[in-house]
Coordinates of C-alpha atoms and ligand atoms in Angstrom, one line a residue:
X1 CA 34.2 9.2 -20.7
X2 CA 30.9 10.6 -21.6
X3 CA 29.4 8.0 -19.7
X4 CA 31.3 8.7 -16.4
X5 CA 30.6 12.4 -16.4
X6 CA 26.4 11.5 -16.7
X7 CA 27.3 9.2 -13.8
X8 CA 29.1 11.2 -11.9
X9 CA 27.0 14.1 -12.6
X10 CA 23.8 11.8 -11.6
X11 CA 25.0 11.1 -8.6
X12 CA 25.6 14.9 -7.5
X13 CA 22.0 15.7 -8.5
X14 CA 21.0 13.1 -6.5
X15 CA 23.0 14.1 -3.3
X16 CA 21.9 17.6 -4.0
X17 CA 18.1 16.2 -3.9
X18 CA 18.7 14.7 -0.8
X19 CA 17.3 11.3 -2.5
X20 CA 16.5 7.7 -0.9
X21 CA 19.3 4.9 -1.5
X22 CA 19.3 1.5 -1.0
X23 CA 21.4 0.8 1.7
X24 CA 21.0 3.9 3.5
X25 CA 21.9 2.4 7.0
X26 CA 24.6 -0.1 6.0
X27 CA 27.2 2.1 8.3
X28 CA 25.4 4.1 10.3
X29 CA 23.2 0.5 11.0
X30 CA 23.8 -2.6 9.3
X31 CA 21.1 -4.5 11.4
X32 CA 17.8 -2.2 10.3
X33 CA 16.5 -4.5 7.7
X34 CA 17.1 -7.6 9.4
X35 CA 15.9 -6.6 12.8
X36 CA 12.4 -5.3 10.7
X37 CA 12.2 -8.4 8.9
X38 CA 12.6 -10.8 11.8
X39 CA 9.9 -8.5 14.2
X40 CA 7.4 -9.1 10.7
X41 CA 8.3 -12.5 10.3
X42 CA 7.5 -13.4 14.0
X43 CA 4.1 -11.4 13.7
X44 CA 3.1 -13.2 11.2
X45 CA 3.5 -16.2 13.0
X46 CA 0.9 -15.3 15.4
X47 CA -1.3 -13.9 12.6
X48 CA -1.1 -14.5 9.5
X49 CA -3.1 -11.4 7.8
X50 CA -0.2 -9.1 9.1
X51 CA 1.3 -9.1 6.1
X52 CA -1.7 -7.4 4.6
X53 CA -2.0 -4.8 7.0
X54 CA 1.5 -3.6 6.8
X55 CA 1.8 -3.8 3.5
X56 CA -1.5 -0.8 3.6
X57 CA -0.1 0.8 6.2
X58 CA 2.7 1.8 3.9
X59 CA 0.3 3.1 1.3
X60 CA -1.9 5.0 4.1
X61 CA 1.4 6.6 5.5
X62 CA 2.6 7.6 1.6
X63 CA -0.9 9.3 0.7
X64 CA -0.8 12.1 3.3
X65 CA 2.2 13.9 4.1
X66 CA 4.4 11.8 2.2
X67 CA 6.2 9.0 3.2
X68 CA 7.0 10.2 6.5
X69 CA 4.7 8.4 9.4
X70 CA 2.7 10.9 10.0
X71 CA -0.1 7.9 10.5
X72 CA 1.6 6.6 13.2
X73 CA 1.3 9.3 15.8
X74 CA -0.9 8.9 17.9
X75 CA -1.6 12.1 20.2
X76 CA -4.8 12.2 21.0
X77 CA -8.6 12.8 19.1
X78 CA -6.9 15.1 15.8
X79 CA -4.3 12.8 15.1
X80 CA -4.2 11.7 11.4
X81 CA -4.7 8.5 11.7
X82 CA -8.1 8.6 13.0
X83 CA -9.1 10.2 9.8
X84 CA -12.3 8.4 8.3
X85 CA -10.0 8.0 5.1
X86 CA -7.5 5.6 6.9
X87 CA -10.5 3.2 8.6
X88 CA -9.2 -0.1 9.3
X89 CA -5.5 0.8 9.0
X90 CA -3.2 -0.9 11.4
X91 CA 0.1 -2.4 12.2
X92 CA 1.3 -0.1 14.4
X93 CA 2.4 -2.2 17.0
X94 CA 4.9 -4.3 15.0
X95 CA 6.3 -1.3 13.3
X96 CA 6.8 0.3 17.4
X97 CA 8.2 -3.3 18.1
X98 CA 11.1 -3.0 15.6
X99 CA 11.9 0.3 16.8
X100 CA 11.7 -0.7 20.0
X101 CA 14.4 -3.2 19.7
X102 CA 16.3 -1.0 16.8
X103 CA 16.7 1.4 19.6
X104 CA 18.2 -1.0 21.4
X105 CA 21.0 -1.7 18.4
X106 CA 21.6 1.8 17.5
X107 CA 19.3 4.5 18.8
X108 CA 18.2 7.8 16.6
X109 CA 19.3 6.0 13.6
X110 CA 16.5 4.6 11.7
X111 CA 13.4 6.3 11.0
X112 CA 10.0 4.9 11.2
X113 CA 9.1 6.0 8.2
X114 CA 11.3 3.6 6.7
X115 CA 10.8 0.9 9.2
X116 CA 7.6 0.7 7.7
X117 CA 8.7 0.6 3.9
X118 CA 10.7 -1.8 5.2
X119 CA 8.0 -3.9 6.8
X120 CA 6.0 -3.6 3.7
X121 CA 8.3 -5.2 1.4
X122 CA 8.9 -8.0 4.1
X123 CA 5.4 -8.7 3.9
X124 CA 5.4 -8.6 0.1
X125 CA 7.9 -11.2 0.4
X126 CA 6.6 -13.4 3.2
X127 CA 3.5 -13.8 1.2
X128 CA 5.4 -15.3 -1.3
X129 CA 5.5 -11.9 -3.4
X130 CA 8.5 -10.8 -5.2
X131 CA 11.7 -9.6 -3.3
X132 CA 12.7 -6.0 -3.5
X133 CA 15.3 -3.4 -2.2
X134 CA 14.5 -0.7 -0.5
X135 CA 16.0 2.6 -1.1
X136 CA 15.7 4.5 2.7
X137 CA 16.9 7.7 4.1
X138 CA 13.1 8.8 5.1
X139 CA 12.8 11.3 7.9
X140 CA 10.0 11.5 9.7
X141 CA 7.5 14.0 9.9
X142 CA 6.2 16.5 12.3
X143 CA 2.7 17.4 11.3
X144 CA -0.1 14.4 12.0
X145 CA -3.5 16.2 11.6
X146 CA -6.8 14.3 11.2
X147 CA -8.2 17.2 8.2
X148 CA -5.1 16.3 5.9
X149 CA -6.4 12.9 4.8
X150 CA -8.6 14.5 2.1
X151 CA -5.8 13.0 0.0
X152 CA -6.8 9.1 0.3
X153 CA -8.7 7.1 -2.1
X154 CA -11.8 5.8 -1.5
X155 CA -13.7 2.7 -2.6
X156 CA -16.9 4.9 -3.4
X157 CA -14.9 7.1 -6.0
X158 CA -15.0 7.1 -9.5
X159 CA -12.4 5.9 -11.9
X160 CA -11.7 9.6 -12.6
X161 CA -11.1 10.2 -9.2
X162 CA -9.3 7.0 -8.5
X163 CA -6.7 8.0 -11.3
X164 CA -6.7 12.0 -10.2
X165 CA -5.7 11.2 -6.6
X166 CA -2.7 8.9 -7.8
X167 CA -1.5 11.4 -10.6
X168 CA -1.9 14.1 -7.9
X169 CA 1.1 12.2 -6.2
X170 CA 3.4 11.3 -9.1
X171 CA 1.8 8.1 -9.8
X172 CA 0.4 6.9 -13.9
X173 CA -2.7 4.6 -14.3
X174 CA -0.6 1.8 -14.1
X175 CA 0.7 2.4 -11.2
X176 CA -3.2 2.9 -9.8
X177 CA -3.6 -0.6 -11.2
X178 CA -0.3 -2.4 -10.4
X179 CA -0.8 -0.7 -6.5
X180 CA -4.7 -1.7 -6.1
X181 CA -3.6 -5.2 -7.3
X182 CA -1.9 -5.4 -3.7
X183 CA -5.5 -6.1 -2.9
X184 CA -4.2 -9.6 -3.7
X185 CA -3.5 -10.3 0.4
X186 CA -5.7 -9.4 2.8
X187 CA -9.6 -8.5 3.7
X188 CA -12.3 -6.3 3.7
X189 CA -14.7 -5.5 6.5
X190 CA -18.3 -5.3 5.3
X191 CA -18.8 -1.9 6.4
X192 CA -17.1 -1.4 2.5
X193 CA -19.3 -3.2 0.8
X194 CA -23.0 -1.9 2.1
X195 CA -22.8 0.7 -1.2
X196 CA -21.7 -1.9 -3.8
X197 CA -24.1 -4.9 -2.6
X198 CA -27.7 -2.4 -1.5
X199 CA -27.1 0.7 -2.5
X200 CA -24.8 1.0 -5.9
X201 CA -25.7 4.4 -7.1
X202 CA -28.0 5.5 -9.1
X203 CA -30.9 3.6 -8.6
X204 CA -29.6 1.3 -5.6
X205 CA -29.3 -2.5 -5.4
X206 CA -26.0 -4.4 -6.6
X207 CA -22.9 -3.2 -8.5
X208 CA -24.2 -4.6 -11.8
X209 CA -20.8 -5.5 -12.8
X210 CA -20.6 -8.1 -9.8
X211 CA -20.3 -11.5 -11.6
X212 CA -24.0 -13.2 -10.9
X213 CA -22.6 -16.4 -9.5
X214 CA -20.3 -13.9 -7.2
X215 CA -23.1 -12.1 -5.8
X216 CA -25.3 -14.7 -3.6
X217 CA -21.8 -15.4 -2.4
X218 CA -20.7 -11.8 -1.5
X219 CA -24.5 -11.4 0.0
X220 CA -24.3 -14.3 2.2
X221 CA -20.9 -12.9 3.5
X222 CA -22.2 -9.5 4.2
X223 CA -26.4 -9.3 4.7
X224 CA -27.7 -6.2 4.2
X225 CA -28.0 -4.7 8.1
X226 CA -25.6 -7.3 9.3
X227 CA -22.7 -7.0 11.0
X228 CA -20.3 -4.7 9.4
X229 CA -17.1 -5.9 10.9
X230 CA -17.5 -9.8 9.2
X231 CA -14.4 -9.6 7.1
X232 CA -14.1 -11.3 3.7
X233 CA -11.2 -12.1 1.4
X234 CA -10.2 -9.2 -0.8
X235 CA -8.9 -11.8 -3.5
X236 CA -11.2 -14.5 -3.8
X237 CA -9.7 -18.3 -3.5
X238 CA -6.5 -16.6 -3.1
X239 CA -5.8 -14.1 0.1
X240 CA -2.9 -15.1 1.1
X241 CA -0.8 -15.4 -1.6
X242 CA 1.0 -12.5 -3.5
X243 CA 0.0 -13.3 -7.5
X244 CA -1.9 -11.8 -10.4
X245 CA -5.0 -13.7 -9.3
X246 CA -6.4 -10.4 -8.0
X247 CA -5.9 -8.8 -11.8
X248 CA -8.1 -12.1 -13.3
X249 CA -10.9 -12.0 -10.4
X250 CA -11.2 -8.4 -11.4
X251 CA -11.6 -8.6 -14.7
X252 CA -13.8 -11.8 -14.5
X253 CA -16.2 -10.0 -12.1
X254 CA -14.6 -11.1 -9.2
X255 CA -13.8 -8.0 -7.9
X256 CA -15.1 -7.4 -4.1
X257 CA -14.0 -3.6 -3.7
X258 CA -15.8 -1.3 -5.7
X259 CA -12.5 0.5 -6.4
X260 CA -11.0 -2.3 -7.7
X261 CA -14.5 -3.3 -9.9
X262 CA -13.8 0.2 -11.5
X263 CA -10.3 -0.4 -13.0
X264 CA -11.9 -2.6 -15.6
X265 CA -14.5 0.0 -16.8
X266 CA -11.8 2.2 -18.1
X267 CA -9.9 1.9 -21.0
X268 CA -6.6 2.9 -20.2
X269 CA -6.6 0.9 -16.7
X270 CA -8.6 -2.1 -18.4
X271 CA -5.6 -2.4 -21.3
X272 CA -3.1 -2.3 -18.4
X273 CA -5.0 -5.5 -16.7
X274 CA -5.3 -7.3 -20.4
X275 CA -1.8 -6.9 -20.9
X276 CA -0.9 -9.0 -18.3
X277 CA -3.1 -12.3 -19.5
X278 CA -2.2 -11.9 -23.4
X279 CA -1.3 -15.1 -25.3
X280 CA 2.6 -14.6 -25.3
X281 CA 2.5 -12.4 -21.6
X282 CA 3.5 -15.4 -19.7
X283 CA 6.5 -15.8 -21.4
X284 CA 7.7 -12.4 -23.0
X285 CA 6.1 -10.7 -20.0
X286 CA 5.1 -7.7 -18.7
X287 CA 5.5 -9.8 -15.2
X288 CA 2.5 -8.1 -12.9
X289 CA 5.4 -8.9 -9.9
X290 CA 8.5 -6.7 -11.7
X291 CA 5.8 -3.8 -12.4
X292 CA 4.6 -3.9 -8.6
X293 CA 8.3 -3.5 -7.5
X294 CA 8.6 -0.6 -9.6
X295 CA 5.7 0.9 -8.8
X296 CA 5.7 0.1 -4.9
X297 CA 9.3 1.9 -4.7
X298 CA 7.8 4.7 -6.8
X299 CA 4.8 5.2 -4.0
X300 CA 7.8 4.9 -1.4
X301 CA 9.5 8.3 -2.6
X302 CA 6.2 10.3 -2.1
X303 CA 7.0 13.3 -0.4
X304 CA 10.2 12.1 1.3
X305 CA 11.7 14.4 4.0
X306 CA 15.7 13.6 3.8
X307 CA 18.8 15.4 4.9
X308 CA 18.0 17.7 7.3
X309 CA 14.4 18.0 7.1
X310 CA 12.2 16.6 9.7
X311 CA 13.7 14.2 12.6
X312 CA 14.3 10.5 13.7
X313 CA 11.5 9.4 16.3
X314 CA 12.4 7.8 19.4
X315 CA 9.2 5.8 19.4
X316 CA 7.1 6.0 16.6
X317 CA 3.8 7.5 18.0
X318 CA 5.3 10.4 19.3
X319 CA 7.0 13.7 17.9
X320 CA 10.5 13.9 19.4
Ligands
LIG1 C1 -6.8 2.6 -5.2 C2 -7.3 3.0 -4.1 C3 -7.5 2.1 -2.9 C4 -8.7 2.0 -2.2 C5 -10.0 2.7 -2.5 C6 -8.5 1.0 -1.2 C7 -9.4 0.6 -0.3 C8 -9.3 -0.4 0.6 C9 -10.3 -0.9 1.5 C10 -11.7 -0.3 1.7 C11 -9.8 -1.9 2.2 C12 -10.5 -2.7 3.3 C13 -10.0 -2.2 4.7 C14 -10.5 -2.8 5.9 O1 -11.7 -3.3 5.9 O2 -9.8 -3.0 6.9 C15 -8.4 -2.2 1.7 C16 -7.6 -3.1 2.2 C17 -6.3 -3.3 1.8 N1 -5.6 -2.4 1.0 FE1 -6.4 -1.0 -0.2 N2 -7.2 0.5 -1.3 C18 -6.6 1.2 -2.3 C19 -5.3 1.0 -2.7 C20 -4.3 0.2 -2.0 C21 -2.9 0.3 -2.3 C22 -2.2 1.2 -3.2 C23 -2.4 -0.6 -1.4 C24 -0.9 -1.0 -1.2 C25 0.0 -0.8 -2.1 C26 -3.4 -1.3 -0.7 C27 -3.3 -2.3 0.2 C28 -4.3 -2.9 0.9 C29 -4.2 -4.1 1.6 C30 -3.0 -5.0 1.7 C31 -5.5 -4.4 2.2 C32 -5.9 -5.5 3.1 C33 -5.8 -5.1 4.6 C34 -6.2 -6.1 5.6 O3 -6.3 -7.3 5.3 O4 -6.4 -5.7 6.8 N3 -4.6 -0.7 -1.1 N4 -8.2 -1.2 0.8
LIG2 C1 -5.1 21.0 10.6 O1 -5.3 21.2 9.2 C2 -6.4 22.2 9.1 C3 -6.8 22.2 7.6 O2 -5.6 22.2 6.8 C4 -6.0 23.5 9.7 O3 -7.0 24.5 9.5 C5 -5.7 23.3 11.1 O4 -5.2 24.5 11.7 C6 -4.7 22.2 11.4 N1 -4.5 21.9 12.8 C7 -3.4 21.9 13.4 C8 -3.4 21.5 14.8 O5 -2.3 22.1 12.8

């Protein structure tokens, strides 16, 4: 009895915060998450690294303004997403392709916000990352303004920083480390490594935590005063597939963004890397792929507009 009341009572606190749930479109749209996944699976066909770039996009649209797609407006020189903070971010195409066609099935239904939440977990899973609902109901935002990205990390800050900017949104270091370890699909330009490989700061040259039989390799990829839009592998000997690989390269030296380097300098973020390589972590666990599901959803509920709040976009790079 006890127990039915806390549910029940859950459940009316949850209504009453106007929360995500999975299955949000199962009446009003049953076909939303398989139209998204078939629009990502076919864009992956054609290129195969589009399941790294949606999988950012989602945590570029979380960062600022919550999870509501403010990134994907696109109305002229102060939009958001030409922020310096969200360089490189793309994907915006595929996600306006599934609404495009979503449209089509049951127009003003299903936000874009969660088309691309949705489109991130369909990367997760296409590159053969764990298999996760969902819970949607986003709304979509009306503010896009290019001085509100103050909010996203970069690979230049400190650990400090790195672990401020996540707690500032709801997120623990673990969840700085699990997230980061989505670095684990997916590449770099050079233009992010110039600091780390010639000018690590204080006195300049190399990170010094670069393994030395990484570094001639790194240097060789990007020169110093070459071309800044060579891209390298983000996970080295393993960029295409979604596994813990990232978490060993980083604490083996492998690391290639300096953000990533710094999560094994700390204490609390370096025990939360160990623990997934301890002697009896294979079999009794944690599992690096159940922690990123939890912490992926968690990033998803950042700043959520539900109910009422904001709107449903007809296209996705335009207010209504
Ligand atoms: C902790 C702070 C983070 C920093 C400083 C950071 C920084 C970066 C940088 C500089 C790149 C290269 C971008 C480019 O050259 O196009 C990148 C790529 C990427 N980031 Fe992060 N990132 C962070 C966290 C995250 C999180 C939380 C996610 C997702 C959950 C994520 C997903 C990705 C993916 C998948 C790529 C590869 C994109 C591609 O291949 O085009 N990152 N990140
Ligand atoms: C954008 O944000 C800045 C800083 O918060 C603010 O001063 C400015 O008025 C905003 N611009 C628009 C068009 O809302």
């Amino acid at each position: 009895m006890a127990l039915v009341l806390v549910l029940i009572f859950s459940y009316l606190i949850g209504i009453s915060k106007g929360q995500l749930r999975v299955g949000f479109y199962a009446e009003t749209c049953p076909e939303a998450e398989s139209v998204v996944s078939a629009v990502v699976r076919d864009a992956l066909q054609s290129n195969p690294n589009t399941a790294a770039v949606l999988l950012r996009l989602h945590f570029h649209d979380c960062f600022v303004q919550g999870c509501d797609g403010s990134i994907l407006i696109e109305d002229g020189p102060g939009a958001e997403r030409h922020a310096f903070g969200h360089q490189g971010v793309g994907g915006f195409e595929v996600i306006e392709r599934a609404k495009e066609q979503l449209e089509t099935v049951c127009r003003g239904v299903v936000s874009c916000s969660d088309i691309v939440a949705l489109a991130a977990r369909e990367a997760v899973a296409l590159a053969s990352g764990p298999f996760y609902q969902v819970p949607t109901g986003r709304r979509d935002g009306r503010v896009s303004n290019i001085s509100q990205a103050g909010d996203m990390p970069d690979v230049s800050d400190s650990i400090q920083q790195l672990k401020a900017k996540f707690l500032n949104k709801g997120l623990s270091e673990k969840d700085l480390v699990v997230l980061s370890a989505a670095h684990t699909i997916g590449t770099t330009a050079c233009f992010f490594m110039t600091q780390r490989l010639y000018k690590f700061p204080p006195g300049g040259g190399s990170d010094p935590t670069i393994n030395l039989e990484f570094l001639p390799e790194l240097k060789a990829k990007c020169p110093q005063n070459g071309d800044v839009n060579v891209r390298l592998p983000i996970d080295r000997g393993s960029e295409r597939i979604f596994d813990n690989q990232i978490l060993r390269n980083i604490r083996d030296g492998f690391a290639v963004l300096q953000s990533d380097a710094r999560l094994y300098e700390d204490q609390a973020t370096k025990n939360v890397i160990d623990s997934y390589f301890g002697f009896l972590s294979p079999i009794f666990g944690p599992f690096f792929e159940t922690d990123f599901v939890e912490s992926i959803v968690r990033m998803g509920h950042i700043g959520v507009k539900t109910g009422s709040r904001g709107e449903i976009r007809r296209v996705c790079n335009a207010f209504n």
